[in-house]
Amino acid sequence: MSSNELKELREKIRFYETILDNIYNGVMITDPDGKVIFFSKTYGNFLGIDPRGTIGKNCKEVIETHEWTLLPKPRLPRSTSPTGSWGKTWSFKRIPIKMDGELVAVFGQVMFKDVRDVQKLAKKLNFLESKVEFYEKELESLRSSKYTINNIVGNSESIVELKRSALKAAKTNAPVLLAGESGTGKELFAHAIHYASDRRPHPFIRLNCAAIPKDLLEAELFGYEPGAFTGAGSKVKPGKFELAHRGSIFLDEISDLPLEMQPKLLRVLEEKEMERLGGTRLTKCDFRLIVATQENLEKCVEEGKFRKDLYYRLNVIPIQIPPLRERKEDIPAIADQLIQTLNKDLGTNVTKISPEVSRIFENYDWPGNVRELANILERILYSIDGDTIQIHHLPIFLKGIISGSAKLQPTLLKRLREDMEKKLCFTPSIFPTITRTKPPGSWESIEPPYTRK
């Protein structure tokens, strides 16, 4: 071997020894018989011995224990916890090194300088596992349906029939179209259908098509790849259809879905596969679709705002939810259920509704449906003293109703307008014809206004 080759070999040995010396906690290398051929400075500092004095000695002499040593011809990696003369126990891992199928050395590394560190780490891991399990359950709860068919309150013939239809729909995988005015409980029915189906253990994903800007709606539904568009971010974002895999997806206000996106939704429905924005791979999705609208979709189709083929694909199981004014016999039960819920949320203790208030509720048309009833009850419970709702607790526009003999005007504004019209209405008997003398071309009389009928 030439001097240059020898110098190069020494430099390599020095290089590798430097690396081994800087491995955290410490390293020891022995031959197959346990004779030390390398002992790092960090390990020597840990044990309080001179690394150079260990070379050539048997590992049992160096560690002062036989527990950590390998068999004369070790074959597999192994961990041990030797104990030093000062009583400290550490964790040591040994790995047999083979070359051309023959054992040539044993590499040993200190994993933990104190076994108590392992115990601390194990406790932290157990704690983190518990937190992950807790968060997984919370996430599952957030993505699951909150309501069942029993949460739909009412004993009217129409509601009983709708409940029956919802339970039948839950047994299939066909799309469901929920139609009805705002506040009638369309989302409640969607929850109930998912809960009653075989997909109940899996996610229930909700999205209001009217609440998401049109430019972002496609990304929300189908997801996107990194850099798919400006502001997309550097991480993959799964879409709602992917999140609803094996579960159900509820699209509220489906009539607000942009016309250019409707063919994509139709394809996803028919093929049960979708592609993220900026992606090149199709993803299979097994989901059940439930949509809701307060618009007349047939009219939207006629006006060209909604695709006819998509409408027919969605309108497989139509469920028309009647407004509250068409099932007033359900108002007492709905009000009681709302009061119980509000009592828990607000910490109140209202238990009764006076008969006079009940009759007023039954004579009101409730243009906002159940949502308006809940709003009025919440306002009352915030300010009420006592356990019974009386007439004086009602909002101004409800107080003027005479039970059973008059109907309340839909809004306070309309009532005030009519009162003003009465005051401004002139009759000939009170205000006679007025005549004035003016130059030619000007008016000469004012005809009395017609009496308001």
Coordinates of C-alpha atoms in Angstrom, one line a residue:
M1 CA 0.0 0.0 0.0
S2 CA 1.4 3.4 -1.0
S3 CA 1.8 6.2 1.4
N4 CA -1.0 8.2 -0.3
E5 CA -3.4 5.2 0.0
L6 CA -2.4 4.8 3.6
K7 CA -3.0 8.5 4.3
E8 CA -6.4 8.3 2.6
L9 CA -7.3 5.3 4.6
R10 CA -6.4 7.0 7.9
E11 CA -8.5 10.0 6.9
K12 CA -11.5 7.8 6.3
I13 CA -11.0 6.1 9.7
R14 CA -10.7 9.4 11.4
F15 CA -13.8 10.7 9.5
Y16 CA -16.0 7.7 10.6
E17 CA -14.6 7.8 14.2
T18 CA -15.6 11.4 14.4
I19 CA -19.1 10.6 13.3
L20 CA -19.4 7.8 15.8
D21 CA -18.0 10.0 18.6
N22 CA -20.8 12.5 18.0
I23 CA -23.7 10.1 18.1
Y24 CA -25.9 11.2 21.0
N25 CA -25.7 9.1 24.2
G26 CA -22.9 6.9 23.1
V27 CA -21.7 4.0 20.9
M28 CA -19.6 0.9 21.4
I29 CA -18.4 -1.6 18.8
T30 CA -17.1 -5.1 19.6
D31 CA -15.9 -8.0 17.5
P32 CA -18.0 -11.2 17.5
D33 CA -16.3 -12.4 20.7
G34 CA -17.1 -9.2 22.7
K35 CA -13.7 -7.6 22.4
V36 CA -14.1 -3.8 22.2
I37 CA -12.8 -2.3 19.0
F38 CA -14.4 1.2 19.3
F39 CA -15.7 3.2 22.3
S40 CA -17.1 6.7 21.7
K41 CA -16.2 9.7 23.8
T42 CA -19.8 10.4 24.6
Y43 CA -20.3 6.9 26.0
G44 CA -17.0 7.2 28.0
N45 CA -18.2 10.5 29.5
F46 CA -21.5 8.9 30.4
L47 CA -19.8 6.0 32.2
G48 CA -17.0 8.1 33.6
I49 CA -14.2 6.1 31.9
D50 CA -11.4 6.7 29.4
P51 CA -12.6 5.5 26.0
R52 CA -9.0 4.7 25.0
G53 CA -8.6 2.3 27.9
T54 CA -11.4 0.1 26.8
I55 CA -10.0 -0.9 23.4
G56 CA -9.1 -4.6 23.4
K57 CA -10.9 -5.4 26.6
N58 CA -13.9 -7.7 26.8
C59 CA -17.1 -5.8 27.0
K60 CA -17.9 -7.5 30.4
E61 CA -14.9 -5.8 32.0
V62 CA -16.0 -2.4 30.6
I63 CA -19.7 -2.4 31.6
E64 CA -19.2 -4.4 34.8
T65 CA -22.3 -6.5 34.0
H66 CA -23.0 -9.5 31.8
E67 CA -26.7 -8.6 31.2
W68 CA -26.2 -6.5 28.2
T69 CA -23.7 -8.7 26.4
L70 CA -24.6 -10.7 23.4
L71 CA -24.1 -14.4 22.9
P72 CA -20.8 -15.4 21.4
K73 CA -22.4 -15.5 18.0
P74 CA -25.3 -13.1 18.0
R75 CA -27.7 -13.3 15.1
L76 CA -30.5 -10.8 15.7
P77 CA -30.8 -7.2 17.1
R78 CA -31.4 -7.1 20.8
S79 CA -32.1 -4.5 23.6
T80 CA -31.1 -4.7 27.2
S81 CA -31.0 -2.5 30.3
P82 CA -27.5 -2.8 32.0
T83 CA -26.9 -1.4 35.5
G84 CA -23.7 0.3 36.4
S85 CA -21.9 0.2 39.7
W86 CA -23.5 3.6 40.7
G87 CA -27.0 2.0 40.5
K88 CA -28.2 3.7 37.3
T89 CA -29.9 1.6 34.7
W90 CA -29.9 2.6 31.0
S91 CA -31.2 1.3 27.8
F92 CA -28.8 -0.2 25.2
K93 CA -29.5 -1.6 21.8
R94 CA -27.1 -4.1 20.0
I95 CA -27.1 -4.8 16.3
P96 CA -25.1 -7.6 14.7
I97 CA -23.1 -6.5 11.7
K98 CA -22.6 -9.0 8.9
M99 CA -20.4 -8.9 5.8
D100 CA -20.8 -11.5 3.1
G101 CA -23.0 -13.5 5.4
E102 CA -20.5 -13.6 8.2
L103 CA -20.7 -11.8 11.6
V104 CA -17.9 -9.3 11.7
A105 CA -18.9 -6.9 14.5
V106 CA -21.6 -5.9 17.0
F107 CA -22.8 -2.3 17.0
G108 CA -24.2 -1.1 20.3
Q109 CA -25.8 2.3 21.0
V110 CA -27.2 3.8 24.2
M111 CA -30.9 4.7 23.5
F112 CA -31.7 6.2 26.9
K113 CA -29.2 7.1 29.6
D114 CA -31.8 6.4 32.2
V115 CA -34.6 3.8 32.0
R116 CA -36.8 6.2 33.8
D117 CA -36.7 8.3 30.6
V118 CA -38.3 5.4 28.8
Q119 CA -41.0 5.2 31.4
K120 CA -41.7 8.9 31.1
L121 CA -41.9 8.6 27.3
A122 CA -44.2 5.6 27.6
K123 CA -46.5 7.6 29.9
K124 CA -46.5 10.5 27.4
L125 CA -47.3 8.1 24.5
N126 CA -50.1 6.6 26.5
F127 CA -51.5 10.1 27.2
L128 CA -51.2 11.1 23.6
E129 CA -52.9 7.9 22.4
S130 CA -55.8 8.7 24.8
K131 CA -56.0 12.2 23.4
V132 CA -56.0 11.0 19.8
E133 CA -58.7 8.4 20.6
F134 CA -60.7 11.2 22.3
Y135 CA -60.3 13.6 19.4
E136 CA -61.3 10.8 16.9
K137 CA -64.5 10.2 18.9
E138 CA -65.2 14.0 18.9
L139 CA -64.6 14.2 15.2
E140 CA -66.8 11.3 14.6
S141 CA -69.5 12.9 16.8
L142 CA -69.2 16.2 14.9
R143 CA -69.5 14.5 11.6
S144 CA -72.4 12.2 12.6
S145 CA -76.0 13.0 12.6
K146 CA -77.3 14.9 15.6
Y147 CA -81.0 14.2 15.3
T148 CA -83.2 11.1 14.9
I149 CA -86.7 10.6 13.7
N150 CA -87.9 11.1 17.3
N151 CA -86.6 14.7 17.2
I152 CA -89.2 15.5 14.6
V153 CA -92.1 16.8 16.8
G154 CA -95.7 16.6 15.7
N155 CA -98.7 14.3 15.6
S156 CA -100.5 15.8 12.6
E157 CA -101.4 13.5 9.8
S158 CA -99.0 15.2 7.4
I159 CA -96.0 14.9 9.8
V160 CA -96.8 11.2 10.7
E161 CA -96.9 10.4 6.9
L162 CA -93.6 12.3 6.3
K163 CA -91.9 10.4 9.1
R164 CA -93.0 7.1 7.5
S165 CA -91.7 8.3 4.1
A166 CA -88.3 9.3 5.7
L167 CA -87.9 5.9 7.3
K168 CA -88.6 4.2 4.0
A169 CA -86.1 6.5 2.2
A170 CA -83.5 5.6 4.8
K171 CA -83.5 2.0 3.7
T172 CA -82.4 2.8 0.2
N173 CA -79.4 4.6 -1.3
A174 CA -81.4 6.7 -3.7
P175 CA -81.1 10.5 -3.6
V176 CA -83.6 12.4 -1.5
L177 CA -85.0 15.8 -2.4
L178 CA -86.3 17.7 0.6
A179 CA -88.5 20.7 -0.3
G180 CA -90.2 23.2 1.9
E181 CA -90.1 26.8 3.1
S182 CA -87.3 28.2 5.2
G183 CA -87.5 27.1 8.8
T184 CA -89.6 24.0 8.2
G185 CA -86.9 21.5 9.4
K186 CA -85.4 20.2 6.1
E187 CA -82.0 19.6 7.8
L188 CA -83.7 17.9 10.7
F189 CA -85.2 15.4 8.2
A190 CA -81.8 14.9 6.5
H191 CA -80.2 14.1 9.9
A192 CA -83.0 11.6 10.7
I193 CA -82.7 9.8 7.3
H194 CA -79.0 9.4 7.8
Y195 CA -79.4 8.2 11.4
A196 CA -82.0 5.6 10.4
S197 CA -79.9 4.2 7.5
D198 CA -77.1 1.6 7.5
R199 CA -74.6 4.5 6.9
R200 CA -75.2 5.8 10.5
P201 CA -71.7 4.8 11.8
H202 CA -70.1 6.8 9.0
P203 CA -69.8 10.6 8.4
F204 CA -72.7 12.9 7.8
I205 CA -71.3 15.8 5.8
R206 CA -73.2 19.1 5.4
L207 CA -72.7 22.0 3.0
N208 CA -74.9 25.0 2.3
C209 CA -74.5 25.8 -1.4
A210 CA -75.7 29.4 -0.7
A211 CA -73.2 30.0 2.0
I212 CA -70.0 29.3 0.0
P213 CA -68.8 31.8 -2.7
K214 CA -69.2 30.4 -6.2
D215 CA -65.5 30.5 -6.8
L216 CA -64.8 28.3 -3.8
L217 CA -67.8 25.9 -4.0
E218 CA -66.1 23.5 -6.4
A219 CA -63.0 23.3 -4.3
E220 CA -65.2 22.6 -1.2
L221 CA -67.1 19.8 -3.0
F222 CA -64.3 18.1 -4.9
G223 CA -61.2 19.1 -3.0
Y224 CA -57.9 20.3 -4.6
E225 CA -54.3 19.4 -5.0
P226 CA -51.4 21.7 -3.9
G227 CA -51.1 24.7 -6.1
A228 CA -54.3 24.0 -8.0
F229 CA -55.2 27.7 -7.9
T230 CA -54.0 30.9 -6.3
G231 CA -54.3 30.5 -2.6
A232 CA -54.8 26.7 -2.7
G233 CA -51.9 26.1 -0.2
S234 CA -49.3 23.4 -0.2
K235 CA -51.3 20.6 1.2
V236 CA -54.0 18.3 -0.3
K237 CA -57.5 19.2 0.7
P238 CA -60.1 16.4 0.4
G239 CA -63.5 17.5 -0.8
K240 CA -66.9 16.9 0.9
F241 CA -67.6 13.9 -1.3
E242 CA -64.4 12.2 -0.2
L243 CA -65.2 13.0 3.4
A244 CA -68.6 11.5 3.1
H245 CA -67.2 8.2 1.9
R246 CA -69.5 5.3 3.1
G247 CA -71.7 8.0 4.8
S248 CA -74.1 10.7 3.6
I249 CA -73.7 14.2 2.2
F250 CA -76.4 16.8 2.7
L251 CA -76.4 19.8 0.2
D252 CA -78.7 22.5 1.4
E253 CA -80.0 25.2 -1.0
I254 CA -79.2 23.1 -4.0
S255 CA -81.0 25.6 -6.2
D256 CA -78.1 28.0 -5.6
L257 CA -75.6 25.6 -7.2
P258 CA -74.0 27.4 -10.1
L259 CA -75.1 26.2 -13.5
E260 CA -71.6 25.4 -14.7
M261 CA -71.1 23.1 -11.7
Q262 CA -74.3 21.1 -12.2
P263 CA -72.8 18.7 -14.9
K264 CA -70.0 17.8 -12.5
L265 CA -72.4 17.0 -9.7
L266 CA -74.4 14.9 -12.2
R267 CA -71.3 13.0 -13.2
V268 CA -70.4 12.3 -9.5
L269 CA -73.9 11.0 -8.9
E270 CA -73.9 8.7 -11.8
E271 CA -70.3 7.4 -11.7
K272 CA -69.6 7.7 -8.0
E273 CA -66.2 9.0 -8.7
M274 CA -64.6 12.5 -8.6
E275 CA -61.4 14.3 -9.4
R276 CA -59.8 17.0 -7.3
L277 CA -59.0 20.4 -8.7
G278 CA -55.6 20.2 -10.2
G279 CA -55.5 16.4 -9.9
T280 CA -55.2 13.7 -12.5
R281 CA -56.5 10.7 -10.6
L282 CA -60.1 9.7 -10.2
T283 CA -61.3 8.8 -6.7
K284 CA -64.1 6.4 -6.0
C285 CA -66.7 7.7 -3.4
D286 CA -69.5 5.7 -1.9
F287 CA -72.0 8.2 -0.5
R288 CA -75.7 8.8 -0.2
L289 CA -76.9 12.2 -1.4
I290 CA -79.6 14.3 0.4
V291 CA -80.4 17.7 -1.0
A292 CA -82.8 20.4 0.1
T293 CA -84.3 23.6 -1.4
Q294 CA -86.9 26.2 -0.6
E295 CA -87.2 27.0 -4.3
N296 CA -89.5 25.4 -6.8
L297 CA -86.9 23.4 -8.8
E298 CA -89.4 22.7 -11.6
K299 CA -89.8 26.4 -12.1
C300 CA -86.0 26.8 -12.0
V301 CA -85.8 24.2 -14.8
E302 CA -88.3 26.1 -16.9
E303 CA -86.4 29.3 -16.4
G304 CA -83.1 27.7 -17.4
K305 CA -81.5 28.1 -13.9
F306 CA -81.3 24.4 -13.2
R307 CA -80.5 21.5 -15.5
K308 CA -83.4 19.2 -16.3
D309 CA -81.3 16.0 -16.2
L310 CA -79.9 16.9 -12.8
Y311 CA -83.3 17.6 -11.5
Y312 CA -84.6 14.2 -12.6
R313 CA -81.5 12.6 -11.0
L314 CA -82.1 14.3 -7.7
N315 CA -85.9 14.0 -7.6
V316 CA -85.9 10.2 -7.0
I317 CA -87.5 10.4 -3.5
P318 CA -89.2 13.7 -3.0
I319 CA -90.3 14.8 0.4
Q320 CA -92.4 18.0 0.7
I321 CA -92.4 19.4 4.2
P322 CA -95.5 21.5 4.9
P323 CA -95.2 25.0 6.6
L324 CA -96.2 25.4 10.2
R325 CA -99.4 27.3 9.2
E326 CA -100.7 24.1 7.6
R327 CA -100.2 21.9 10.7
K328 CA -101.1 24.2 13.6
E329 CA -102.2 21.3 15.7
D330 CA -98.5 20.6 16.1
I331 CA -97.6 24.0 17.5
P332 CA -98.2 23.2 21.3
A333 CA -96.0 20.1 21.1
I334 CA -93.2 21.9 19.1
A335 CA -93.3 24.9 21.5
D336 CA -93.0 22.6 24.6
Q337 CA -90.1 20.8 23.0
L338 CA -88.4 24.1 22.1
I339 CA -88.9 25.4 25.7
Q340 CA -87.3 22.4 27.2
T341 CA -84.2 22.8 24.9
L342 CA -84.0 26.5 25.6
N343 CA -84.3 25.9 29.4
K344 CA -81.1 23.8 29.2
D345 CA -79.2 26.3 27.1
L346 CA -80.3 29.4 28.9
G347 CA -80.6 28.0 32.5
T348 CA -84.2 29.1 32.7
N349 CA -87.1 27.2 34.3
V350 CA -90.2 28.0 32.1
T351 CA -92.6 25.1 32.1
K352 CA -96.0 26.5 31.0
I353 CA -97.7 28.5 28.3
S354 CA -100.9 30.3 29.2
P355 CA -104.1 29.2 27.3
E356 CA -104.4 32.8 25.9
V357 CA -100.8 32.7 24.5
S358 CA -101.4 29.2 23.0
R359 CA -104.5 30.5 21.2
I360 CA -102.5 33.4 19.8
F361 CA -99.8 31.0 18.6
E362 CA -102.5 29.0 16.8
N363 CA -104.0 32.0 15.1
Y364 CA -100.6 33.3 13.8
D365 CA -99.5 32.3 10.3
W366 CA -95.8 31.9 11.2
P367 CA -94.2 33.0 8.0
G368 CA -90.8 32.0 9.4
N369 CA -92.2 28.6 10.5
V370 CA -90.5 26.7 13.3
R371 CA -87.4 28.9 13.2
E372 CA -89.6 32.0 13.9
L373 CA -91.3 30.2 16.8
A374 CA -88.0 29.3 18.3
N375 CA -86.8 32.9 17.9
I376 CA -89.8 34.3 19.7
L377 CA -89.6 31.8 22.5
E378 CA -85.9 32.5 23.0
R379 CA -86.5 36.2 23.2
I380 CA -89.3 35.6 25.8
L381 CA -87.2 33.3 27.9
Y382 CA -84.3 35.8 28.1
S383 CA -86.5 38.3 29.9
I384 CA -89.3 36.3 31.6
D385 CA -89.8 36.2 35.3
G386 CA -91.7 33.2 36.5
D387 CA -92.4 29.8 35.0
T388 CA -95.4 30.7 32.7
I389 CA -95.5 32.6 29.4
Q390 CA -98.2 35.3 29.6
I391 CA -99.6 37.7 27.0
H392 CA -97.5 40.6 28.3
H393 CA -94.4 38.6 27.6
L394 CA -95.1 38.5 23.9
P395 CA -93.6 40.8 21.3
I396 CA -95.7 43.9 20.4
F397 CA -96.9 42.5 17.1
L398 CA -98.4 39.5 18.8
K399 CA -100.2 41.2 21.7
G400 CA -103.1 42.5 19.6
I401 CA -104.5 39.1 18.6
I402 CA -107.9 38.3 19.9
S403 CA -107.9 34.6 20.3
G404 CA -110.2 32.9 17.8
S405 CA -111.7 36.0 16.4
A406 CA -109.0 37.7 14.4
K407 CA -105.8 36.8 12.6
L408 CA -102.5 38.5 13.2
Q409 CA -101.0 40.4 10.3
P410 CA -97.7 38.7 9.2
T411 CA -95.4 41.6 10.3
L412 CA -95.5 44.6 12.6
L413 CA -94.6 46.8 9.6
K414 CA -97.7 45.8 7.7
R415 CA -99.9 46.5 10.7
L416 CA -98.4 49.9 11.2
R417 CA -98.9 50.7 7.6
E418 CA -102.6 49.9 7.8
D419 CA -103.0 52.0 10.9
M420 CA -101.4 54.9 9.0
E421 CA -103.7 54.4 6.0
K422 CA -106.7 54.5 8.3
K423 CA -105.6 57.8 9.7
L424 CA -104.8 59.3 6.3
C425 CA -108.0 58.1 4.6
F426 CA -110.3 61.1 3.8
T427 CA -114.1 60.9 3.3
P428 CA -116.4 63.4 1.5
S429 CA -118.5 63.9 4.6
I430 CA -115.5 65.2 6.6
F431 CA -113.5 67.0 3.8
P432 CA -115.8 68.7 1.2
T433 CA -114.6 69.6 -2.3
I434 CA -111.9 72.3 -2.2
T435 CA -111.9 75.0 -4.9
R436 CA -109.3 77.6 -5.5
T437 CA -108.9 80.4 -8.1
K438 CA -105.7 80.2 -10.1
P439 CA -104.4 81.5 -13.4
P440 CA -105.4 79.6 -16.5
G441 CA -103.8 76.2 -16.7
S442 CA -103.8 75.5 -13.0
W443 CA -106.1 73.1 -11.2
E444 CA -109.3 74.4 -9.9
S445 CA -110.6 71.7 -7.6
I446 CA -109.6 68.7 -5.7
E447 CA -111.9 65.7 -5.8
P448 CA -112.4 64.1 -2.5
P449 CA -110.6 60.8 -2.2
Y450 CA -112.5 57.6 -2.2
T451 CA -113.7 56.2 1.1
R452 CA -111.5 53.2 2.0
K453 CA -113.4 50.0 2.0

